[in-house]
Tab-separated table of C-alpha atoms in Angstrom:
chain	number	residue	atom	x	y	z
P	1	MET	CA	130.344	-29.502	-95.103
P	2	GLN	CA	128.553	-31.701	-92.575
P	3	LEU	CA	127.591	-35.122	-93.890
P	4	VAL	CA	124.646	-36.787	-92.203
P	5	VAL	CA	122.875	-40.006	-93.116
P	6	ALA	CA	119.269	-39.507	-92.132
P	7	ALA	CA	117.207	-42.460	-90.993
P	8	LEU	CA	115.222	-44.262	-93.701
P	9	SER	CA	116.984	-42.446	-96.527
P	10	PHE	CA	119.919	-43.055	-98.839
P	11	VAL	CA	122.731	-40.533	-99.112
P	12	ALA	CA	125.978	-40.792	-101.111
P	13	LEU	CA	128.782	-39.453	-98.955
P	14	GLY	CA	132.045	-37.838	-100.022
P	15	LEU	CA	134.400	-38.953	-97.275
P	16	SER	CA	137.926	-37.504	-97.322
P	17	GLY	CA	137.524	-36.900	-101.016
P	18	ALA	CA	136.257	-40.456	-101.661
P	19	PRO	CA	132.716	-41.706	-102.304
P	20	ALA	CA	130.781	-43.851	-99.895
P	21	SER	CA	127.236	-45.075	-99.653
P	22	ALA	CA	124.964	-45.595	-96.693
P	23	GLN	CA	121.551	-47.104	-96.195
P	24	PRO	CA	119.828	-47.349	-92.820
P	25	ARG	CA	117.932	-50.620	-92.559
P	26	THR	CA	117.297	-52.797	-89.567
P	27	PRO	CA	119.689	-55.788	-89.557
P	28	ALA	CA	118.871	-59.153	-88.022
P	29	GLN	CA	119.905	-59.514	-84.384
P	30	THR	CA	121.710	-62.540	-82.939
P	31	GLN	CA	124.121	-63.155	-80.106
P	32	PRO	CA	127.368	-61.184	-80.651
P	33	GLN	CA	130.608	-63.153	-81.006
P	34	THR	CA	132.759	-60.469	-79.389
P	35	GLN	CA	132.162	-57.381	-77.314
P	36	PRO	CA	131.719	-54.405	-79.681
P	37	GLN	CA	132.877	-50.848	-79.146
P	38	THR	CA	129.989	-48.661	-78.022
P	39	ALA	CA	129.359	-44.927	-77.997
P	40	GLY	CA	126.263	-44.223	-75.936
P	41	GLN	CA	123.835	-46.741	-77.352
P	42	ALA	CA	125.515	-46.896	-80.764
P	43	VAL	CA	127.236	-50.154	-81.760
P	44	VAL	CA	129.431	-49.838	-84.850
P	45	ARG	CA	131.064	-52.841	-86.467
P	46	ILE	CA	132.615	-53.948	-89.736
P	47	ASN	CA	129.831	-55.778	-91.558
P	48	GLU	CA	131.010	-56.616	-95.099
P	49	VAL	CA	134.302	-56.482	-97.027
P	50	GLU	CA	134.864	-56.392	-100.793
P	51	SER	CA	138.537	-57.021	-101.656
P	52	ASN	CA	138.373	-57.929	-105.349
P	53	GLY	CA	136.414	-56.565	-108.305
P	54	GLY	CA	134.015	-54.308	-106.432
P	55	THR	CA	132.159	-51.276	-107.738
P	56	PRO	CA	133.937	-48.972	-108.185
P	57	GLY	CA	136.723	-50.808	-106.275
P	58	ASP	CA	137.486	-52.285	-102.848
P	59	TRP	CA	135.178	-51.229	-100.035
P	60	VAL	CA	134.457	-51.828	-96.349
P	61	GLU	CA	130.920	-51.624	-95.010
P	62	LEU	CA	130.038	-50.566	-91.461
P	63	VAL	CA	126.781	-51.179	-89.612
P	64	ASN	CA	125.303	-49.610	-86.486
P	65	THR	CA	123.307	-52.231	-84.599
P	66	GLY	CA	122.658	-49.912	-81.670
P	67	SER	CA	119.675	-47.761	-80.821
P	68	ALA	CA	121.307	-44.351	-81.283
P	69	ALA	CA	123.187	-42.622	-84.063
P	70	ALA	CA	126.997	-42.877	-84.095
P	71	ASP	CA	129.232	-39.885	-84.811
P	72	LEU	CA	132.037	-41.314	-86.980
P	73	SER	CA	134.002	-38.074	-87.287
P	74	GLY	CA	137.716	-38.863	-87.393
P	75	TRP	CA	137.295	-42.644	-87.296
P	76	VAL	CA	139.821	-44.511	-89.428
P	77	VAL	CA	139.808	-47.682	-91.517
P	78	LYS	CA	143.112	-49.489	-92.197
P	79	ASP	CA	144.191	-52.710	-93.847
P	80	ASN	CA	147.032	-54.813	-92.399
P	81	ASP	CA	149.488	-51.962	-92.988
P	82	ASP	CA	149.337	-49.140	-90.422
P	83	SER	CA	150.498	-46.666	-93.056
P	84	HIS	CA	147.368	-47.360	-95.155
P	85	THR	CA	144.616	-45.180	-93.707
P	86	TYR	CA	141.150	-44.129	-94.788
P	87	PRO	CA	139.905	-41.329	-92.465
P	88	ILE	CA	136.163	-40.826	-92.218
P	89	ALA	CA	135.185	-37.207	-92.756
P	90	ALA	CA	134.117	-34.927	-89.929
P	91	GLY	CA	130.361	-34.701	-89.479
P	92	THR	CA	129.619	-38.222	-90.698
P	93	SER	CA	126.762	-39.749	-88.708
P	94	LEU	CA	125.569	-43.353	-88.965
P	95	PRO	CA	121.993	-43.780	-87.707
P	96	ALA	CA	120.752	-46.708	-85.681
P	97	GLY	CA	120.230	-49.623	-88.011
P	98	GLY	CA	122.255	-47.875	-90.731
P	99	TYR	CA	124.826	-49.199	-93.187
P	100	LEU	CA	127.790	-47.208	-94.491
P	101	ALA	CA	129.992	-48.436	-97.375
P	102	LEU	CA	133.431	-46.821	-97.542
P	103	ASP	CA	135.261	-46.922	-100.879
P	104	VAL	CA	138.691	-47.476	-99.374
P	105	GLU	CA	140.400	-48.097	-102.713
P	106	THR	CA	140.707	-44.340	-103.077
P	107	SER	CA	143.316	-44.639	-100.290
P	108	PHE	CA	144.552	-48.253	-100.508
P	109	GLY	CA	143.677	-51.595	-102.055
P	110	LEU	CA	142.735	-54.737	-100.151
P	111	GLY	CA	144.822	-57.802	-100.962
P	112	SER	CA	144.008	-61.491	-101.258
P	113	SER	CA	145.564	-62.039	-97.815
P	114	ASP	CA	144.772	-58.940	-95.810
P	115	SER	CA	142.584	-57.435	-93.109
P	116	ALA	CA	140.143	-54.600	-92.542
P	117	ARG	CA	140.470	-52.745	-89.242
P	118	LEU	CA	138.209	-50.067	-87.808
P	119	PHE	CA	139.656	-47.547	-85.349
P	120	GLY	CA	137.972	-44.868	-83.267
P	121	PRO	CA	138.710	-41.143	-83.553
P	122	GLY	CA	142.385	-40.486	-84.229
P	123	GLY	CA	143.071	-44.003	-85.460
P	124	THR	CA	144.578	-45.442	-82.264
P	125	THR	CA	141.813	-47.422	-80.539
P	126	LEU	CA	140.859	-50.605	-82.376
P	127	VAL	CA	137.080	-51.016	-82.561
P	128	ASP	CA	136.693	-54.048	-84.833
P	129	SER	CA	138.658	-56.065	-87.383
P	130	TYR	CA	138.426	-58.964	-89.811
P	131	LYS	CA	141.285	-60.918	-91.413
P	132	TRP	CA	141.176	-63.229	-94.463
P	133	THR	CA	143.702	-65.330	-96.406
P	134	THR	CA	142.173	-65.321	-99.902
P	135	HIS	CA	139.689	-63.233	-101.873
P	136	ALA	CA	136.058	-64.230	-101.396
P	137	THR	CA	134.182	-65.434	-104.458
P	138	THR	CA	131.687	-62.671	-103.620
P	139	THR	CA	132.371	-60.718	-100.399
P	140	TYR	CA	132.963	-61.529	-96.749
P	141	GLY	CA	130.100	-60.487	-94.521
P	142	ARG	CA	128.700	-61.035	-91.048
P	143	CYS	CA	125.839	-63.480	-90.866
P	144	ALA	CA	123.721	-62.174	-89.162
P	145	ASP	CA	124.430	-58.494	-89.818
P	146	GLY	CA	126.638	-56.790	-87.274
P	147	THR	CA	126.626	-59.664	-84.797
P	148	GLY	CA	127.432	-62.963	-86.502
P	149	SER	CA	130.735	-64.362	-87.672
P	150	PHE	CA	132.098	-63.601	-91.121
P	151	ALA	CA	131.312	-65.932	-94.024
P	152	THR	CA	131.336	-65.805	-97.811
P	153	THR	CA	128.137	-64.056	-98.845
P	154	ALA	CA	125.732	-65.152	-101.546
P	155	ALA	CA	126.240	-61.813	-103.345
P	156	PRO	CA	127.682	-58.370	-102.611
P	157	THR	CA	125.156	-56.081	-100.920
P	158	LYS	CA	126.978	-52.788	-100.642
P	159	GLY	CA	125.274	-50.453	-98.165
P	160	ALA	CA	122.489	-52.944	-97.431
P	161	PRO	CA	121.790	-56.058	-95.312
P	162	ASN	CA	124.032	-59.004	-96.123
P	163	SER	CA	122.943	-61.866	-98.348
P	164	CYS	CA	123.929	-64.797	-96.179
P	165	ALA	CA	122.332	-67.769	-97.912
P	166	ALA	CA	125.557	-68.721	-99.687
P	167	SER	CA	124.591	-72.347	-100.158
P	168	TRP	CA	125.449	-74.242	-103.334
P	169	ALA	CA	122.713	-76.444	-104.717
P	170	ALA	CA	123.200	-79.857	-106.263
P	171	TRP	CA	123.763	-79.932	-110.007
P	172	PRO	CA	120.351	-79.622	-111.746
P	173	GLY	CA	120.763	-82.733	-113.848
P	174	ALA	CA	122.126	-86.243	-113.542
P	175	GLY	CA	125.209	-86.745	-111.398
P	176	THR	CA	126.691	-89.114	-113.981
P	177	VAL	CA	129.427	-87.714	-116.237
P	178	THR	CA	131.135	-89.658	-119.033
P	179	VAL	CA	134.184	-89.207	-121.248
P	180	ALA	CA	133.083	-87.559	-124.499
P	181	ASP	CA	136.141	-87.805	-126.760
P	182	GLY	CA	138.707	-90.324	-127.915
P	183	SER	CA	142.019	-90.798	-126.138
P	184	ASN	CA	144.364	-87.801	-126.597
P	185	VAL	CA	142.467	-86.437	-129.581
P	186	PHE	CA	142.954	-82.816	-128.543
P	187	GLY	CA	145.768	-82.780	-125.979
P	188	THR	CA	146.005	-79.860	-123.606
P	189	ASN	CA	144.660	-76.307	-123.996
P	190	LEU	CA	141.135	-77.052	-125.207
P	191	SER	CA	139.021	-74.179	-123.917
P	192	GLY	CA	135.671	-72.665	-124.997
P	193	LEU	CA	132.686	-74.566	-126.413
P	194	SER	CA	129.480	-73.608	-128.221
P	195	PHE	CA	126.695	-75.672	-129.796
P	196	GLN	CA	125.564	-74.675	-133.273
P	197	ASP	CA	122.814	-77.282	-133.081
P	198	ALA	CA	122.385	-80.705	-131.509
P	199	GLY	CA	124.764	-82.263	-134.037
P	200	VAL	CA	127.542	-79.639	-134.260
P	201	LEU	CA	129.718	-78.446	-131.391
P	202	TRP	CA	132.378	-75.754	-131.878
P	203	ALA	CA	135.523	-75.740	-129.751
P	204	VAL	CA	138.637	-73.579	-129.529
P	205	LYS	CA	142.148	-74.356	-128.345
P	206	ASN	CA	144.137	-71.546	-126.770
P	207	GLY	CA	147.549	-72.704	-127.893
P	208	PRO	CA	148.167	-72.976	-130.729
P	209	GLY	CA	144.989	-71.067	-131.531
P	210	THR	CA	142.706	-73.549	-133.256
P	211	LEU	CA	139.020	-73.796	-134.131
P	212	TYR	CA	137.366	-77.241	-134.248
P	213	ARG	CA	134.063	-78.255	-135.785
P	214	LEU	CA	132.998	-81.311	-133.779
P	215	VAL	CA	130.420	-83.914	-134.733
P	216	PRO	CA	129.341	-87.091	-132.911
P	217	ASP	CA	130.903	-90.404	-133.888
P	218	THR	CA	129.008	-93.694	-134.040
P	219	GLY	CA	129.509	-94.165	-130.300
P	220	GLY	CA	128.139	-90.732	-129.408
P	221	LYS	CA	131.503	-89.157	-128.572
P	222	TRP	CA	132.635	-85.895	-130.130
P	223	ARG	CA	135.350	-85.854	-132.801
P	224	PRO	CA	136.692	-83.308	-135.300
P	225	ASP	CA	134.521	-83.252	-138.408
P	226	PRO	CA	136.371	-85.335	-141.035
P	227	ALA	CA	134.798	-83.283	-143.852
P	228	GLY	CA	135.449	-79.758	-145.116
P	229	GLY	CA	139.082	-79.602	-144.027
P	230	TRP	CA	138.166	-79.716	-140.334
P	231	ALA	CA	139.801	-83.069	-139.474
P	232	SER	CA	142.676	-81.400	-137.586
P	233	GLY	CA	140.937	-78.127	-136.818
P	234	LYS	CA	141.893	-74.806	-138.400
P	235	ALA	CA	144.514	-72.341	-137.185
P	236	LEU	CA	143.223	-68.898	-136.196
P	237	ASN	CA	144.970	-65.712	-137.306
P	238	TYR	CA	144.237	-62.027	-137.009
P	239	ARG	CA	142.622	-60.203	-139.890
P	240	ASP	CA	145.970	-59.437	-141.538
P	241	GLY	CA	146.976	-63.107	-141.499
P	242	THR	CA	149.499	-62.763	-138.667
P	243	GLY	CA	149.539	-63.960	-135.096
P	244	ASP	CA	148.489	-67.014	-133.136
P	245	LEU	CA	145.278	-66.254	-131.257
P	246	ASP	CA	145.114	-67.408	-127.647
P	247	ALA	CA	141.508	-68.435	-128.249
P	248	GLU	CA	139.686	-68.926	-124.938
P	249	GLY	CA	135.983	-68.648	-125.757
P	250	VAL	CA	133.717	-69.231	-128.734
P	251	THR	CA	130.058	-68.555	-129.514
P	252	PHE	CA	128.024	-69.405	-132.588
P	253	THR	CA	125.393	-66.785	-133.382
P	254	PRO	CA	123.011	-65.811	-136.216
P	255	ASP	CA	125.564	-63.081	-136.979
P	256	GLY	CA	128.469	-65.555	-137.336
P	257	LEU	CA	131.016	-67.338	-135.156
P	258	PHE	CA	132.947	-65.198	-132.675
P	259	VAL	CA	136.042	-65.989	-130.611
P	260	ALA	CA	137.278	-64.312	-127.408
P	261	THR	CA	141.053	-64.111	-127.177
P	262	GLU	CA	143.253	-62.769	-124.409
P	263	ARG	CA	146.572	-62.342	-126.266
P	264	ASP	CA	148.673	-63.164	-129.318
P	265	ASN	CA	150.706	-66.271	-128.481
P	266	ASP	CA	153.476	-64.879	-130.683
P	267	ASP	CA	153.800	-62.023	-128.161
P	268	SER	CA	152.602	-63.876	-125.085
P	269	ASP	CA	153.739	-61.360	-122.449
P	270	VAL	CA	151.356	-58.668	-123.702
P	271	SER	CA	147.640	-58.623	-122.911
P	272	LEU	CA	145.493	-58.196	-126.035
P	273	PRO	CA	141.801	-58.805	-125.255
P	274	LYS	CA	139.927	-59.027	-128.535
P	275	ILE	CA	136.765	-60.442	-130.027
P	276	ALA	CA	137.244	-61.813	-133.531
P	277	ARG	CA	134.723	-63.060	-136.096
P	278	PHE	CA	135.486	-65.963	-138.440
P	279	ASP	CA	133.862	-67.326	-141.575
P	280	THR	CA	133.250	-71.014	-140.898
P	281	SER	CA	132.268	-71.639	-144.531
P	282	SER	CA	135.822	-70.923	-145.691
P	283	THR	CA	137.657	-73.867	-147.228
P	284	ALA	CA	141.066	-72.484	-146.236
P	285	GLY	CA	143.250	-74.549	-143.939
P	286	ALA	CA	143.838	-71.529	-141.678
P	287	LEU	CA	141.270	-68.847	-140.952
P	288	ASN	CA	141.891	-65.113	-140.883
P	289	ALA	CA	139.471	-63.039	-138.825
P	290	THR	CA	136.888	-61.212	-140.904
P	291	ALA	CA	136.467	-58.575	-138.189
P	292	GLU	CA	138.127	-57.674	-134.864
P	293	TRP	CA	137.183	-55.658	-131.802
P	294	ASN	CA	140.070	-54.658	-129.545
P	295	LEU	CA	138.686	-54.106	-126.029
P	296	THR	CA	142.005	-53.198	-124.396
P	297	ALA	CA	141.126	-49.547	-123.831
P	298	ASP	CA	137.782	-50.389	-122.205
P	299	LEU	CA	138.835	-53.192	-119.835
P	300	PRO	CA	140.978	-53.131	-116.689
P	301	ALA	CA	144.686	-53.689	-117.248
P	302	VAL	CA	145.333	-57.366	-116.483
P	303	ASP	CA	148.064	-59.974	-116.765
P	304	ALA	CA	148.490	-61.327	-120.290
P	305	ASN	CA	147.154	-64.729	-119.222
P	306	SER	CA	144.185	-63.394	-117.218
P	307	GLY	CA	142.120	-61.725	-119.890
P	308	LEU	CA	138.992	-62.661	-121.818
P	309	GLU	CA	137.802	-66.228	-121.244
P	310	GLY	CA	134.112	-66.834	-121.854
P	311	ILE	CA	131.898	-65.309	-124.513
P	312	THR	CA	128.208	-65.709	-125.322
P	313	TRP	CA	125.557	-63.902	-127.308
P	314	ILE	CA	122.058	-62.861	-126.206
P	315	PRO	CA	119.418	-61.747	-128.719
P	316	ASP	CA	117.910	-58.288	-128.540
P	317	THR	CA	114.419	-59.772	-128.401
P	318	PHE	CA	115.166	-61.438	-125.082
P	319	LEU	CA	116.878	-58.383	-123.604
P	320	THR	CA	114.142	-55.927	-124.531
P	321	GLY	CA	111.410	-58.359	-123.546
P	322	HIS	CA	112.848	-58.648	-120.039
P	323	GLY	CA	113.480	-54.954	-119.396
P	324	PHE	CA	117.280	-54.991	-119.709
P	325	ARG	CA	118.813	-51.660	-118.712
P	326	ASP	CA	121.531	-49.997	-120.793
P	327	GLU	CA	124.190	-48.589	-118.453
P	328	HIS	CA	125.667	-46.614	-121.355
P	329	THR	CA	122.493	-44.587	-121.894
P	330	GLY	CA	121.020	-44.930	-118.402
P	331	ALA	CA	117.703	-46.067	-119.855
P	332	ALA	CA	115.962	-49.203	-121.038
P	333	TYR	CA	118.018	-50.982	-123.685
P	334	ASP	CA	117.014	-49.840	-127.168
P	335	PRO	CA	118.694	-51.785	-130.008
P	336	ALA	CA	118.075	-48.848	-132.331
P	337	ALA	CA	120.666	-46.876	-130.375
P	338	TYR	CA	123.302	-49.127	-131.952
P	339	PRO	CA	122.198	-49.347	-135.599
P	340	ASP	CA	125.158	-51.410	-136.849
P	341	HIS	CA	125.355	-53.953	-134.029
P	342	GLY	CA	123.389	-56.834	-135.538
P	343	SER	CA	120.634	-58.599	-133.623
P	344	GLY	CA	122.078	-59.081	-130.139
P	345	LEU	CA	124.746	-58.250	-127.579
P	346	PHE	CA	127.976	-60.047	-126.729
P	347	PHE	CA	128.799	-60.889	-123.122
P	348	VAL	CA	132.430	-61.599	-122.230
P	349	GLY	CA	133.951	-62.768	-118.957
P	350	LEU	CA	137.279	-61.481	-117.634
P	351	GLU	CA	139.330	-64.095	-115.815
P	352	ALA	CA	141.228	-61.570	-113.692
P	353	ASN	CA	138.198	-60.283	-111.762
P	354	GLY	CA	135.254	-62.551	-112.557
P	355	THR	CA	133.337	-59.647	-114.082
P	356	VAL	CA	131.034	-59.869	-117.101
P	357	TYR	CA	130.971	-57.076	-119.691
P	358	ALA	CA	128.227	-56.669	-122.316
P	359	TYR	CA	128.974	-55.036	-125.673
P	360	ALA	CA	127.209	-53.857	-128.775
P	361	LEU	CA	129.738	-54.508	-131.544
P	362	ASP	CA	129.677	-52.392	-134.689
P	363	ARG	CA	129.774	-54.917	-137.522
P	364	THR	CA	131.937	-52.583	-139.597
P	365	GLY	CA	134.925	-50.621	-138.390
P	366	GLY	CA	135.715	-52.415	-135.137
P	367	GLY	CA	133.808	-49.990	-132.912
P	368	TYR	CA	131.884	-51.045	-129.804
P	369	HIS	CA	129.838	-49.723	-126.908
P	370	ARG	CA	129.823	-51.221	-123.426
P	371	VAL	CA	126.211	-51.656	-122.372
P	372	ALA	CA	126.508	-53.378	-118.965
P	373	THR	CA	128.948	-54.604	-116.333
P	374	PHE	CA	128.100	-57.086	-113.578
P	375	ALA	CA	129.597	-59.726	-111.294
P	376	SER	CA	129.538	-63.416	-112.198
P	377	GLY	CA	129.652	-64.532	-108.557
P	378	PHE	CA	133.219	-65.824	-108.924
P	379	PRO	CA	136.697	-64.329	-108.489
P	380	ALA	CA	137.483	-65.698	-111.964
P	381	VAL	CA	135.062	-66.630	-114.734
P	382	MET	CA	136.052	-69.171	-117.391
P	383	GLU	CA	132.923	-69.660	-119.490
P	384	LEU	CA	129.615	-67.977	-120.274
P	385	GLN	CA	126.625	-69.665	-121.893
P	386	PHE	CA	123.186	-68.254	-122.592
P	387	GLU	CA	120.418	-70.855	-122.427
P	388	PRO	CA	117.609	-69.522	-124.670
P	389	ALA	CA	114.985	-72.038	-123.548
P	390	THR	CA	115.119	-70.900	-119.915
P	391	GLY	CA	116.527	-67.376	-120.300
P	392	ARG	CA	119.402	-68.179	-117.961
P	393	LEU	CA	122.919	-66.839	-118.369
P	394	TRP	CA	125.389	-69.418	-117.032
P	395	ALA	CA	128.751	-68.388	-115.588
P	396	VAL	CA	131.221	-71.212	-115.014
P	397	CYS	CA	134.414	-71.338	-112.965
P	398	ASP	CA	137.142	-73.980	-113.193
P	399	ASN	CA	139.015	-75.690	-110.361
P	400	THR	CA	139.709	-72.243	-108.919
P	401	CYS	CA	136.117	-72.467	-107.579
P	402	GLN	CA	135.609	-76.256	-107.375
P	403	GLY	CA	134.004	-76.351	-110.817
P	404	ARG	CA	130.902	-74.469	-109.690
P	405	SER	CA	128.394	-72.543	-111.793
P	406	THR	CA	126.025	-69.645	-111.278
P	407	THR	CA	122.967	-68.647	-113.251
P	408	LEU	CA	121.928	-65.046	-113.758
P	409	GLY	CA	118.732	-63.386	-114.879
P	410	ILE	CA	117.481	-59.854	-115.445
P	411	ASP	CA	116.075	-58.441	-112.202
P	412	ALA	CA	113.423	-55.784	-111.564
P	413	GLN	CA	116.024	-53.036	-112.048
P	414	GLY	CA	116.956	-54.372	-115.478
P	415	ARG	CA	120.338	-55.711	-114.388
P	416	PHE	CA	121.739	-59.215	-114.510
P	417	ALA	CA	121.790	-60.719	-111.006
P	418	ILE	CA	122.547	-64.178	-109.669
P	419	THR	CA	119.505	-66.452	-109.455
P	420	ALA	CA	121.110	-69.773	-108.451
P	421	ARG	CA	124.427	-71.381	-107.514
P	422	TYR	CA	125.322	-74.960	-108.381
P	423	ASN	CA	127.989	-77.450	-107.470
P	424	ARG	CA	129.477	-79.471	-110.301
P	425	PRO	CA	127.880	-82.901	-110.890
P	426	SER	CA	128.884	-85.538	-108.364
P	427	GLY	CA	130.454	-87.612	-111.142
P	428	LEU	CA	132.678	-84.795	-112.439
P	429	SER	CA	136.132	-84.481	-110.876
P	430	ASP	CA	137.522	-81.051	-110.096
P	431	TYR	CA	139.215	-80.609	-113.455
P	432	ASN	CA	140.517	-77.428	-115.043
P	433	ASN	CA	137.320	-77.090	-117.082
P	434	GLU	CA	137.510	-73.870	-119.111
P	435	GLY	CA	134.648	-74.660	-121.479
P	436	PHE	CA	130.982	-75.520	-121.022
P	437	ALA	CA	128.194	-75.829	-123.583
P	438	ILE	CA	124.467	-76.585	-123.343
P	439	ALA	CA	122.736	-78.450	-126.158
P	440	PRO	CA	119.561	-76.870	-127.575
P	441	GLN	CA	116.139	-77.787	-126.266
P	442	THR	CA	115.542	-80.011	-129.299
P	443	ALA	CA	118.029	-82.467	-127.774
P	444	CYS	CA	115.889	-83.060	-124.662
P	445	VAL	CA	115.217	-86.708	-123.849
P	446	SER	CA	113.163	-87.688	-120.790
P	447	GLY	CA	113.386	-84.137	-119.468
P	448	ARG	CA	117.163	-83.743	-119.806
P	449	LYS	CA	119.513	-82.427	-122.474
P	450	PRO	CA	123.259	-82.897	-123.007
P	451	VAL	CA	125.963	-80.598	-121.680
P	452	VAL	CA	129.690	-80.789	-122.359
P	453	TRP	CA	132.747	-79.598	-120.414
P	454	SER	CA	136.258	-79.083	-121.838
P	455	ASP	CA	139.334	-79.716	-119.687
P	456	ASP	CA	142.316	-77.501	-120.461
P	457	ASP	CA	144.667	-80.046	-118.824
P	458	ASN	CA	143.430	-83.088	-120.792
P	459	ASP	CA	143.312	-85.118	-117.580
P	460	GLY	CA	143.531	-88.857	-118.167
P	461	GLY	CA	144.051	-88.217	-121.873
P	462	HIS	CA	140.592	-86.731	-122.346
P	463	ALA	CA	139.560	-83.117	-122.894
P	464	LEU	CA	135.765	-83.531	-123.210
P	465	ARG	CA	133.252	-84.881	-120.706
P	466	ALA	CA	129.474	-85.017	-121.054
P	467	GLY	CA	126.584	-84.862	-118.628
P	468	THR	CA	122.975	-83.718	-118.598
P	469	LEU	CA	120.945	-80.715	-117.516
P	470	ASN	CA	117.252	-80.590	-116.681
P	471	CYS	CA	115.343	-79.131	-119.607
P	472	THR	CA	113.201	-77.041	-117.258
P	473	PRO	CA	114.576	-75.402	-114.090
């Protein structure tokens, strides 16, 4: 079957038994860096590379910056191993100004230190190549399309012009950051954070699994609540009373307090991504989960220490009011489709690939439905926080990404997409911050509200640091 991408149209191609996507659009033109391979007046080059966490996997995008269509029959894409080949199907034509995304993972995967190479018919003549030494936080793409040098893009744009404005804005608050706990109160392994209100901050430790109820002391620093049996935190167990939860994320919601855990520390070599609910009114010294949702079957297989990290909750009223699209049903999100899910959806971040997954959790029985999947903008995501006052979903990376953050909002297609990218505050060192929490709008003073970071490494004997965030974007 002949496969042709017609100008000004979008066609999904089955190339050598693998899917691809193409979109002819006119890319920006600048001075080429190297002499491209030409066929008549066609100029075909590698334009963008996704090597980690793509949809549906790794892909290589081509662009034709010439003035005539290019016949790509028999052309070959390889990585840095000559035995790894992705042949382009006979009859594939790339029009002038067109983009063609090849899903190479059907033939081979692209590594963190690898290359993408484009060969002419038969796979012997090298046309173009690009080499990298680590995965991009988004993708690597030419800026400008087809002619510029490769750089980390602002966002993946599979089969479309590259998003090249990958600049990171200054932190949208004060640059000053202060220590927010006493000396060595928590030690190492403090992870996720979540405000209940301006005077209560929840925190989890990933080993041993512990839940803390934090309140401010007379000096404004956070300490474990001395009342209610919370002075030393409370151990977290599974519903049957066993296990030691590797608690990485926590979120306080109208439906209860929920913890994201990546494994049982008593069996630390086995990945066990779960969401667990706990009753914070219990007077017991250790807490057993009141409900559990095991997401293992729905998530990619990952290393035991690279599973669920961040978790947050977004109310149905916000999602429906902003046209959120349900990928499970293929239509606008309708809460009634999930009658036992409560009043909102849970969003969890997977450390291994930086991807965010949204779930409707059945409150009884442990069932769930995945409603959406989208990129955080990072190769690894450590924390998620929904900011109700602004409608922003914050994704936070640790020192893997220089402590940067992205914000996401619901776009015109009903999907979460990146709206801004921020550097960490100038006064915050590049710590292993795995937790981040935003105080409610009621805490605003002079246009700013408190935020808190938690440092898994307890650098300098402190696990909590506080700063501010502008109350309006």
